[in-house]
XYZ file of N, CA and C in Angstrom:
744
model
N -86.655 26.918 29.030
C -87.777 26.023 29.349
C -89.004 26.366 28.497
N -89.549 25.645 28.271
C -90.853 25.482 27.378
C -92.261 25.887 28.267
N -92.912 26.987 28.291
C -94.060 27.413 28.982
C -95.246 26.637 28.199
N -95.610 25.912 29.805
C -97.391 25.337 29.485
C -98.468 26.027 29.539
N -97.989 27.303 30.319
C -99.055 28.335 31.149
C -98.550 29.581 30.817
N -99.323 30.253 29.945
C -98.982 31.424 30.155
C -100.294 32.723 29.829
N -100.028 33.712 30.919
C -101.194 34.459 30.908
C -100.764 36.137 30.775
N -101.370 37.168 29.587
C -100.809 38.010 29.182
C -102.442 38.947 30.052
N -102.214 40.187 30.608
C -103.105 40.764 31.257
C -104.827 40.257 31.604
N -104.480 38.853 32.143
C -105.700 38.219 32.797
C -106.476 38.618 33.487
N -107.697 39.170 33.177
C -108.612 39.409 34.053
C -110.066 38.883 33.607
N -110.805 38.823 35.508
C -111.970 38.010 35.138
C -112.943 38.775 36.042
N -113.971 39.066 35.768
C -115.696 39.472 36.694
C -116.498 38.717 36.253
N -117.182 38.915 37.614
C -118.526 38.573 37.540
C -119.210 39.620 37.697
N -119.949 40.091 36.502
C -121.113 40.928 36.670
C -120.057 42.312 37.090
N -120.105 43.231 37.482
C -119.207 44.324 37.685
C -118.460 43.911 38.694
N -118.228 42.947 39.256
C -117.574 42.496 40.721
C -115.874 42.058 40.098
N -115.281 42.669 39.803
C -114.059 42.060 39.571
C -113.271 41.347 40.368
N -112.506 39.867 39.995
C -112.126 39.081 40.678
C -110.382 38.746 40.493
N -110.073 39.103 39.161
C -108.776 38.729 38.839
C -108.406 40.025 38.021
N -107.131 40.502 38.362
C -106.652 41.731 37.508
C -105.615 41.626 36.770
N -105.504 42.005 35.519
C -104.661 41.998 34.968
C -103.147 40.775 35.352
N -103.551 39.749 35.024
C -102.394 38.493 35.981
C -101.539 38.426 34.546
N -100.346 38.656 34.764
C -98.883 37.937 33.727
C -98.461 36.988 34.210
N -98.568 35.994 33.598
C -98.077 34.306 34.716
C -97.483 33.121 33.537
N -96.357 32.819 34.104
C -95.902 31.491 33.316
C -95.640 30.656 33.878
N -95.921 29.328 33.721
C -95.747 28.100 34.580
C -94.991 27.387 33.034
N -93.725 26.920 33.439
C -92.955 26.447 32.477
C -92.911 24.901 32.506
N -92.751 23.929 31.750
C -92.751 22.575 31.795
C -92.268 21.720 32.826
N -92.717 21.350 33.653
C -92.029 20.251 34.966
C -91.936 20.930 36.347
N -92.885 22.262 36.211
C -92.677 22.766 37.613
C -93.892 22.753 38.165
N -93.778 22.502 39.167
C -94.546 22.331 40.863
C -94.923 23.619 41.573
N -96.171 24.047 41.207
C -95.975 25.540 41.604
C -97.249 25.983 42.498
N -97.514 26.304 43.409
C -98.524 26.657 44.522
C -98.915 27.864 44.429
N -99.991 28.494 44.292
C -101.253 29.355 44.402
C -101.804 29.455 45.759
N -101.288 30.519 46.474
C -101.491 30.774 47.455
C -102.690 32.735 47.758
N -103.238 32.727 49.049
C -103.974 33.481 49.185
C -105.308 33.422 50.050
N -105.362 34.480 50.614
C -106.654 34.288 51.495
C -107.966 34.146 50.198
N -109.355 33.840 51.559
C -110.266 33.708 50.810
C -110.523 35.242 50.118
N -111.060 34.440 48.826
C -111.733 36.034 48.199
C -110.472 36.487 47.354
N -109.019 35.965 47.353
C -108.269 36.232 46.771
C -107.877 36.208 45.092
N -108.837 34.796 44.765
C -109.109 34.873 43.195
C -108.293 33.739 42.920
N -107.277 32.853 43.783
C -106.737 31.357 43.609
C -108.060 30.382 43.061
N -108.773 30.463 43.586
C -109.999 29.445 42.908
C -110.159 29.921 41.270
N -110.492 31.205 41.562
C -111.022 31.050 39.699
C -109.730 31.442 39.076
N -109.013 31.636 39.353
C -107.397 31.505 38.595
C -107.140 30.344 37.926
N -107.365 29.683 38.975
C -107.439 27.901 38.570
C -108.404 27.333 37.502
N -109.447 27.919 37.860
C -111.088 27.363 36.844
C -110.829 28.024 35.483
N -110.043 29.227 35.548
C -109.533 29.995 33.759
C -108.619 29.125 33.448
N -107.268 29.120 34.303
C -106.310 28.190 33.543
C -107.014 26.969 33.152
N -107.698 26.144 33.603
C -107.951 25.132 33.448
C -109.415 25.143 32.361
N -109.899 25.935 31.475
C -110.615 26.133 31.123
C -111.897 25.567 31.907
N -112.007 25.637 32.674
C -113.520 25.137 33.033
C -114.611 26.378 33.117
N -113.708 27.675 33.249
C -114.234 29.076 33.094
C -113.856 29.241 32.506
N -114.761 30.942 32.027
C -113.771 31.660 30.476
C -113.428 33.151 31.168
N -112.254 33.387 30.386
C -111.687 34.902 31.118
C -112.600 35.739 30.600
N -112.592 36.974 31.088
C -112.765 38.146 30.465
C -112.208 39.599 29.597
N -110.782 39.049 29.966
C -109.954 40.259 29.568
C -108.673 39.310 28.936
N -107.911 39.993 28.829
C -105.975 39.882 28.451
C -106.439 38.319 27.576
N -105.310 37.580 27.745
C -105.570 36.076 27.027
C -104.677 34.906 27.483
N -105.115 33.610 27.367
C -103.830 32.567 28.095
C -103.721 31.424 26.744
N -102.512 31.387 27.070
C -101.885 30.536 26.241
C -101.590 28.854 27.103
N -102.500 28.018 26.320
C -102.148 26.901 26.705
C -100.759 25.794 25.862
N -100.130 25.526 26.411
C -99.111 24.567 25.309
C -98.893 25.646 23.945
N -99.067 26.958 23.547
C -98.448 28.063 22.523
C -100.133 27.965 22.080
N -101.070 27.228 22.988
C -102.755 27.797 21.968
C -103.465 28.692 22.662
N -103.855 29.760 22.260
C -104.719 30.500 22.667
C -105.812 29.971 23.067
N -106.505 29.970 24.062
C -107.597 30.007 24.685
C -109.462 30.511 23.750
N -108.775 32.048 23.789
C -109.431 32.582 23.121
C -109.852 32.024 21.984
N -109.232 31.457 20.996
C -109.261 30.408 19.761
C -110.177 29.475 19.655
N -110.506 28.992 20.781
C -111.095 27.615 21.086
C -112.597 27.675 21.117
N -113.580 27.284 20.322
C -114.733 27.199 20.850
C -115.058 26.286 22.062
N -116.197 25.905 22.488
C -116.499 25.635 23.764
C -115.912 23.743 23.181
N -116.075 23.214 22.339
C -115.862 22.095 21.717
C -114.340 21.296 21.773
N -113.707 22.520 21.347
C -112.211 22.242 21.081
C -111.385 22.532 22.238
N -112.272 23.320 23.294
C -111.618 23.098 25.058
C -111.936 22.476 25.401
N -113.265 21.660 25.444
C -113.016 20.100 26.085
C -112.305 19.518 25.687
N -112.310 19.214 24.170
C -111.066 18.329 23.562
C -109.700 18.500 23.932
N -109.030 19.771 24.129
C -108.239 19.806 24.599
C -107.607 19.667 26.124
N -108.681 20.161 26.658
C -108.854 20.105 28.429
C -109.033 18.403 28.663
N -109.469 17.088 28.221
C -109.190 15.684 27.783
C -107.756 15.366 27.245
N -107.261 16.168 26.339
C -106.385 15.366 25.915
C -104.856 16.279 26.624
N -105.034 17.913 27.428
C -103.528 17.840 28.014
C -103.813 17.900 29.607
N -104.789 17.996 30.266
C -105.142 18.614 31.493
C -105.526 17.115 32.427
N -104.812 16.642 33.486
C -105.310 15.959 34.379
C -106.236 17.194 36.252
N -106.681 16.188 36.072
C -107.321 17.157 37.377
C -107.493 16.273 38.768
N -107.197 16.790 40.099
C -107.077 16.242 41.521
C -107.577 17.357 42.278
N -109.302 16.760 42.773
C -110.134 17.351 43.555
C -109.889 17.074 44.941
N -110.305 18.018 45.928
C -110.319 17.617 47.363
C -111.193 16.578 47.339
N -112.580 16.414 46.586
C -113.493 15.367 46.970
C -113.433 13.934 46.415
N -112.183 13.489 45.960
C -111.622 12.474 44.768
C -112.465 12.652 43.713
N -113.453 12.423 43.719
C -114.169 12.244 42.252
C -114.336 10.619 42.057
N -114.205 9.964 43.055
C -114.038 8.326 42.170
C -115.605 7.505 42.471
N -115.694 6.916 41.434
C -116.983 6.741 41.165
C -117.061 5.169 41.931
N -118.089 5.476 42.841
C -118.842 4.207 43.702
C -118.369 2.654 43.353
N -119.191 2.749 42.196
C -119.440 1.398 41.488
C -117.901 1.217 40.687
N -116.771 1.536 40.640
C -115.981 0.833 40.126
C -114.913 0.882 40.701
N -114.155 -0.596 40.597
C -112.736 -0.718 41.220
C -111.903 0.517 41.662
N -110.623 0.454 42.089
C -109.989 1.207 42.115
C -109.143 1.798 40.710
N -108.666 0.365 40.313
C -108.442 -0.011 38.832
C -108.817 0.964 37.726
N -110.270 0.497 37.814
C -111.180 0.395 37.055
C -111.500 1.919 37.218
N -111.311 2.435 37.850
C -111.521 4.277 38.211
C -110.309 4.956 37.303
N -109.399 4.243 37.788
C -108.030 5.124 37.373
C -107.578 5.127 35.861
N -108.198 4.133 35.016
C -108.136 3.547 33.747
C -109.238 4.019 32.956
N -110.384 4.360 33.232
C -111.147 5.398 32.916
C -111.095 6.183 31.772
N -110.658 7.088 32.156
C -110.088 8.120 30.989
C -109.639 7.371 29.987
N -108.383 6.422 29.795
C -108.084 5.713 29.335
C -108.953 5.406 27.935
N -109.645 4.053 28.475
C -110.929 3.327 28.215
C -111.918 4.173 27.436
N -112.449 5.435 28.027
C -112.959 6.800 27.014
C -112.165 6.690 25.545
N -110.845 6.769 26.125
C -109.897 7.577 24.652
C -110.046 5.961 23.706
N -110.557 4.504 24.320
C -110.353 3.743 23.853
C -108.930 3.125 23.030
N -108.170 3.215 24.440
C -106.523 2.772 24.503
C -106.777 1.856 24.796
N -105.736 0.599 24.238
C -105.975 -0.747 24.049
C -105.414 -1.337 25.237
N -105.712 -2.179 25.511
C -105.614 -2.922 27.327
C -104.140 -3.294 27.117
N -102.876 -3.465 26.282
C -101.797 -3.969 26.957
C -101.380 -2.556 27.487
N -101.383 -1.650 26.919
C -100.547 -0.129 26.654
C -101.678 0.439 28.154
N -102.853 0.334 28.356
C -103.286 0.747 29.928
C -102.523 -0.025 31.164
N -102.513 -1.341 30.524
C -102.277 -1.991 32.125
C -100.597 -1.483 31.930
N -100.154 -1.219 30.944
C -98.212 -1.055 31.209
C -98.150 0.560 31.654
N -99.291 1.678 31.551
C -99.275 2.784 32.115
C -99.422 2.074 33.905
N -100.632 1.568 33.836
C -101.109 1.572 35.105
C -100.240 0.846 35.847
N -99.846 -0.218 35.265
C -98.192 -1.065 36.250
C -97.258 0.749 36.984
N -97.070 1.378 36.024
C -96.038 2.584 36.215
C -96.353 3.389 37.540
N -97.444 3.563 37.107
C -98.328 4.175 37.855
C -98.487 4.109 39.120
N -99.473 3.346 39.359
C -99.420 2.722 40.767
C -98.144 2.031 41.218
N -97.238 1.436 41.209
C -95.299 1.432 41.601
C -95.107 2.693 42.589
N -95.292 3.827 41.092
C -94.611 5.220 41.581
C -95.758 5.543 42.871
N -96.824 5.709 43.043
C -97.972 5.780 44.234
C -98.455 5.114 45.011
N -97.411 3.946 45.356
C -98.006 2.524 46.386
C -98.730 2.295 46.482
N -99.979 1.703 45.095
C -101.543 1.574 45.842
C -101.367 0.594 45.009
N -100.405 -0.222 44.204
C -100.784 -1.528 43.620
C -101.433 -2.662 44.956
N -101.651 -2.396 46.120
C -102.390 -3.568 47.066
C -103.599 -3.081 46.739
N -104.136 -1.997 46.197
C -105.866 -1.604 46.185
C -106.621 -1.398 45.174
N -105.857 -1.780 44.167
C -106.114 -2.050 42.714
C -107.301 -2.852 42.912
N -107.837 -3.854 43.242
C -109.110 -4.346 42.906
C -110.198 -4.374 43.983
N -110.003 -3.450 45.039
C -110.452 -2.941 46.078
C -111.460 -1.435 45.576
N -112.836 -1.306 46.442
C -113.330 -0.275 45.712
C -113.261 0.608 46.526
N -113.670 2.303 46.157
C -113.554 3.317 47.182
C -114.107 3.135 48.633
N -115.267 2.721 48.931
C -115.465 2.131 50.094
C -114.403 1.895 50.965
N -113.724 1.047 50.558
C -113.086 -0.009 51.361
C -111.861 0.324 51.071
N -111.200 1.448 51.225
C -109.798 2.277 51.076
C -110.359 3.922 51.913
N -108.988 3.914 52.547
C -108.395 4.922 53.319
C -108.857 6.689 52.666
N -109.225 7.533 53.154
C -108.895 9.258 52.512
C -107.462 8.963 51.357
N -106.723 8.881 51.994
C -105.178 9.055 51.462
C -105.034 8.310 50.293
N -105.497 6.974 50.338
C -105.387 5.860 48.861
C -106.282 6.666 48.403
N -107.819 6.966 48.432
C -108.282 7.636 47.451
C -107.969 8.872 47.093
N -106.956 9.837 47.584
C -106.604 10.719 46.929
C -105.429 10.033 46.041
N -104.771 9.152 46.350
C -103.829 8.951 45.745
C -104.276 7.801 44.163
N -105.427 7.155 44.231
C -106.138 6.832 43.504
C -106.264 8.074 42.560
N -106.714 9.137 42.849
C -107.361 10.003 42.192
C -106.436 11.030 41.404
N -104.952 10.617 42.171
C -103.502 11.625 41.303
C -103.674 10.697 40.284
N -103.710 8.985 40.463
C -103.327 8.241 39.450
C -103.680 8.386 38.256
N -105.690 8.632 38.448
C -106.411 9.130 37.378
C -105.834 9.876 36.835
N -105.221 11.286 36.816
C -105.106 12.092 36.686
C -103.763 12.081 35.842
N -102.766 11.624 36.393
C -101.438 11.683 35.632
C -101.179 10.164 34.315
N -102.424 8.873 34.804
C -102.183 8.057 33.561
C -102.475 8.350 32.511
N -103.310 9.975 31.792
C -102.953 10.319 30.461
C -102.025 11.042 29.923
N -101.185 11.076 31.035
C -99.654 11.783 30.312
C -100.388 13.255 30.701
N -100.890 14.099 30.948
C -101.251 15.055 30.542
C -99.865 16.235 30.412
N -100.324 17.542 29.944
C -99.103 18.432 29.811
C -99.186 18.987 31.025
N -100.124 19.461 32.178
C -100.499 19.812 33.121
C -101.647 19.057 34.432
N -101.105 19.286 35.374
C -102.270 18.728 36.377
C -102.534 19.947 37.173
N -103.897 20.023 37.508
C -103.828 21.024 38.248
C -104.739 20.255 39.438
N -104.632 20.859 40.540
C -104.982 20.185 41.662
C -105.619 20.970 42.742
N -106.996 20.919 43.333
C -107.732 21.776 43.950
C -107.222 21.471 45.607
N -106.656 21.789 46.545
C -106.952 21.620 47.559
C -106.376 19.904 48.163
N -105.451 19.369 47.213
C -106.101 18.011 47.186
C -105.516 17.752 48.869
N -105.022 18.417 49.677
C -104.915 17.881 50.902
C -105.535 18.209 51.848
N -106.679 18.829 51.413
C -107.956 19.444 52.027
C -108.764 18.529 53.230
N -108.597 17.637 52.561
C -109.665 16.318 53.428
C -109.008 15.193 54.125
N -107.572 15.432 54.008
C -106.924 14.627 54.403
C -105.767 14.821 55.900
N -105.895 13.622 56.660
C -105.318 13.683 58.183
C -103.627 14.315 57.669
N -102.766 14.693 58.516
C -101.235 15.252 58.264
C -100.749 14.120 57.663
N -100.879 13.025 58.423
C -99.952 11.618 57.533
C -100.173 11.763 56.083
N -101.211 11.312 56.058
C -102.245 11.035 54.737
C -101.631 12.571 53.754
N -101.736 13.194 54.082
C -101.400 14.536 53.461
C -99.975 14.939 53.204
N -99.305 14.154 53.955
C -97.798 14.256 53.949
C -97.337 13.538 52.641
N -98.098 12.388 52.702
C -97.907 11.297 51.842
C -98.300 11.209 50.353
N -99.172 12.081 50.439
C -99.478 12.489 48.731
C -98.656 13.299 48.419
N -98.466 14.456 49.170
C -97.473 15.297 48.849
C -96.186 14.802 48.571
N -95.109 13.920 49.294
C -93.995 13.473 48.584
C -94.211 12.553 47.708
N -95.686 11.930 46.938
C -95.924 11.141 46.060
C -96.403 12.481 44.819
N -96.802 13.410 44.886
C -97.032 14.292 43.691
C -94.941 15.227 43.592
N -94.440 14.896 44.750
C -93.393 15.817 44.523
C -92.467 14.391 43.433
N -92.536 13.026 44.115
C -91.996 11.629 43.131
C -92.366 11.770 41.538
N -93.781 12.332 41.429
C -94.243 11.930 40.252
C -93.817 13.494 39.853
N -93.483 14.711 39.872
C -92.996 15.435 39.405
C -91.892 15.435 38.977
N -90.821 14.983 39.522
C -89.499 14.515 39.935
C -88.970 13.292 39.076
N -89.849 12.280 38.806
C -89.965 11.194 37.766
C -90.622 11.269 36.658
N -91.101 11.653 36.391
C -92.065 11.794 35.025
C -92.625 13.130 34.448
N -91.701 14.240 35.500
C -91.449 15.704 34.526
C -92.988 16.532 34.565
N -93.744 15.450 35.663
C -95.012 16.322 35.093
C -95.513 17.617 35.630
N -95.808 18.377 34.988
C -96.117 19.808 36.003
C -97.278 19.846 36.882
N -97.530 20.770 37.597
C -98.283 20.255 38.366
C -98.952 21.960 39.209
N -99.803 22.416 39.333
C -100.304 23.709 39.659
C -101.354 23.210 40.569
N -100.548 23.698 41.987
C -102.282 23.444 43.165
C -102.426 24.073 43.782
N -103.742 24.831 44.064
C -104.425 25.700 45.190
C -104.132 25.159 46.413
N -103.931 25.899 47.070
C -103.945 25.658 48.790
C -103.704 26.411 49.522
N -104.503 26.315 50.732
C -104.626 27.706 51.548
C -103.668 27.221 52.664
N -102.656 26.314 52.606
C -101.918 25.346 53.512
C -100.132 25.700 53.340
N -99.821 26.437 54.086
C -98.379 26.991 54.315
C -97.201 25.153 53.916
N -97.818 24.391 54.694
C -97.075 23.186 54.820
C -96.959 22.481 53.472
N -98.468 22.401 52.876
C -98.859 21.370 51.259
C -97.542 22.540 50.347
N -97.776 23.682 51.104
C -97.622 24.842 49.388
C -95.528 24.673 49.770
N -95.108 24.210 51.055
C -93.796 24.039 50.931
C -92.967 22.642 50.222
N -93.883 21.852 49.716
C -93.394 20.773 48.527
C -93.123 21.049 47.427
N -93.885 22.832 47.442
C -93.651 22.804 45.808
C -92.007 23.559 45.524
N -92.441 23.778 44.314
C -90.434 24.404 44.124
C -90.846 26.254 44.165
N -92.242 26.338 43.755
C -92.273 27.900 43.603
C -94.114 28.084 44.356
N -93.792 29.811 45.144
C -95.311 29.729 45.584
C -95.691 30.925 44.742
N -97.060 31.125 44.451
C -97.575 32.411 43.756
C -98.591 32.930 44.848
N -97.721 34.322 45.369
C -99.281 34.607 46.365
C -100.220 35.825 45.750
N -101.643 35.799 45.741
C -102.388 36.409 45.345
C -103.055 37.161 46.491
N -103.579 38.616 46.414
C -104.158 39.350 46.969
C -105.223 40.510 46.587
N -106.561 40.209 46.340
C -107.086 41.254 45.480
C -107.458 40.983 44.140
N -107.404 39.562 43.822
C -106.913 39.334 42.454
C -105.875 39.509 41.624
N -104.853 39.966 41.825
C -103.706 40.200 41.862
C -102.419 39.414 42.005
N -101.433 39.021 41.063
C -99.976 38.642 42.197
C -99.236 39.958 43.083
N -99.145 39.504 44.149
C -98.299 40.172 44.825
C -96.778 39.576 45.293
N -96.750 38.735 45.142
C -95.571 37.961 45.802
C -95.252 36.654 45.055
N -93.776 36.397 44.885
C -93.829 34.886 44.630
C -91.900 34.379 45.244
N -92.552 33.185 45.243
C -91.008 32.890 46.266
C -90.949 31.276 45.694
N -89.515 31.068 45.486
C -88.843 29.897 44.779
C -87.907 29.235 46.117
N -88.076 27.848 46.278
C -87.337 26.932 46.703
C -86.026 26.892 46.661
N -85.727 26.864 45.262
C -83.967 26.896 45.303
C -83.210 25.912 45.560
N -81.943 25.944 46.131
C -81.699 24.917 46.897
C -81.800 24.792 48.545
N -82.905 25.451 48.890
C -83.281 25.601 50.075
C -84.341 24.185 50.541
N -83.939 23.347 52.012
C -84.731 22.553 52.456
C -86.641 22.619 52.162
N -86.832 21.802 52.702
C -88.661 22.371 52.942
C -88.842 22.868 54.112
N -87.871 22.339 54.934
C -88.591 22.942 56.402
C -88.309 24.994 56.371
N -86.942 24.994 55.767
C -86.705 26.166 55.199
C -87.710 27.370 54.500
N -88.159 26.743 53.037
C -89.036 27.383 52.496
C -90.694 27.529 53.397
N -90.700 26.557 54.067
C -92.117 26.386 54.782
C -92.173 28.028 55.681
N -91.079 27.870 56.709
C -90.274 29.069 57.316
C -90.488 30.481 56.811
N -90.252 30.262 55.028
C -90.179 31.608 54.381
C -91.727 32.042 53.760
N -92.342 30.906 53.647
C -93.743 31.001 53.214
C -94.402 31.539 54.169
N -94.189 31.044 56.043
C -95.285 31.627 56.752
C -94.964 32.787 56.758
N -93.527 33.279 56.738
C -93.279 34.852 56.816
C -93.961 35.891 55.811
N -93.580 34.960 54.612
C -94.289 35.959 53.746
C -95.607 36.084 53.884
N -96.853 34.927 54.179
C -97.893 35.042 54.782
C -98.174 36.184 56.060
N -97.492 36.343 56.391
C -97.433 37.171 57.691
C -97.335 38.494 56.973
N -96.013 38.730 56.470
C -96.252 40.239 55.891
C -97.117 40.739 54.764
N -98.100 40.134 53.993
C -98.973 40.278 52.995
C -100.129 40.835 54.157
N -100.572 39.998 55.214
C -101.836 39.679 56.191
C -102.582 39.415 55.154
N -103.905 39.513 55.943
C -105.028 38.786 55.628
C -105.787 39.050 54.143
N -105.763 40.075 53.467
C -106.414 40.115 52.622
C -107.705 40.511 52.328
N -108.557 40.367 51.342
C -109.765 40.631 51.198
C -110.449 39.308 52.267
N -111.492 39.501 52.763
C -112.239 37.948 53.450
C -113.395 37.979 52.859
């Protein structure tokens, strides 16, 4: 398999406060992989390095075979635009425009020509049942459509990676159930990888692999297999149980 993610003795502080230690991590092409850990554990800014929105301090990560390190502040946006989709707990979708018109966005930036958007966005919305809310604005749609609005954003630039904060954070069990077998569809159909924080035993049993952190640190990680979800869910709270609580 072809690694999108990979991190050779990762570490990150703030100020003498160290937060992430020495992390070796590969997330390989098309996998679904959960970041797990109490608070204070270092899953948040694990996420904000991979995703360049922070910069490490130590070891180095390899995005798609590019160094990180390499990149001025210029050529990680550019790149963080052209392989990285992103899915916030708070959607992100902007007031004033359609649903459409949100999700096509990015798009429209890169100035992709309207047959080749609307034949993404046909795909798109199919695979995430929200073609009824396409010309409907955030207002006037459900938690759940707007998260699911907000995967759409996220996966109509193809990206090589999505990474995803919490995204079932704000959302009722249905609603949360329902993105989840719609990010496990769109993994499953269109190969895309997919890396999300969550402090949620249930969200983190959709994925195929969990990474648990403690200290900044991995301590644990546990793979799906051909094991059910209700199964792995089972093996996740256990392992939750024998780690305990962590730093708070």
């Amino acid at each position: 398999m072809q690694a999108v993610i990979q991190t050779k003795q990762l570490s990150k502080h703030y100020g003498k406060t160290p937060v992430l230690n020495n992390i070796d991590l590969t997330v390989n092409q098309g996998e679904f992989t959960a970041i797990m850990g109490p608070s204070g554990s270092g899953k948040s800014t694990l996420m904000n390095v991979l995703s360049t929105i922070d910069r490490l301090s130590g070891g180095d990560v390899w995005l798609k075979g590019q160094s990180l390190l390499a990149l001025n502040k210029r050529a990680l946006r550019e790149f963080r635009q052209s392989h990285m989709g992103f899915i916030f707990q708070d959607y992100n979708l902007l007031d004033t425009l359609s649903v459409k018109e949100n999700i096509l966005l990015p798009l429209s930036l890169r100035k992709v020509k309207s047959p080749e958007m609307e034949a993404r966005l046909k795909v798109i919305a199919g695979a995430l049942g929200i073609e009824g809310i396409l010309d409907k604005y955030p207002s006037e749609i459900s938690g759940g459509q707007k998260q699911r609005a907000a995967s759409a954003r996220a996966i109509i630039t193809e990206p090589s990676i999505v990474f995803a904060d919490e995204p079932t954070g704000a959302l009722d069990s249905r609603s949360a159930t329902g993105l989840l077998e719609q990010l496990v569809h769109l993994n499953e159909t269109f190969g895309t990888t997919i890396l999300m924080v969550t402090h949620d035993p249930y969200a983190a049993s959709y994925c195929g692999r969990v990474i648990f952190l403690r200290d900044g640190g991995i301590v644990s990680e546990l793979y799906a297999g051909d094991q059910g979800q209700k199964a792995f869910y089972d093996r996740i709270l256990d392992t939750q149980s024998l780690l305990g609580g962590g730093k708070r």
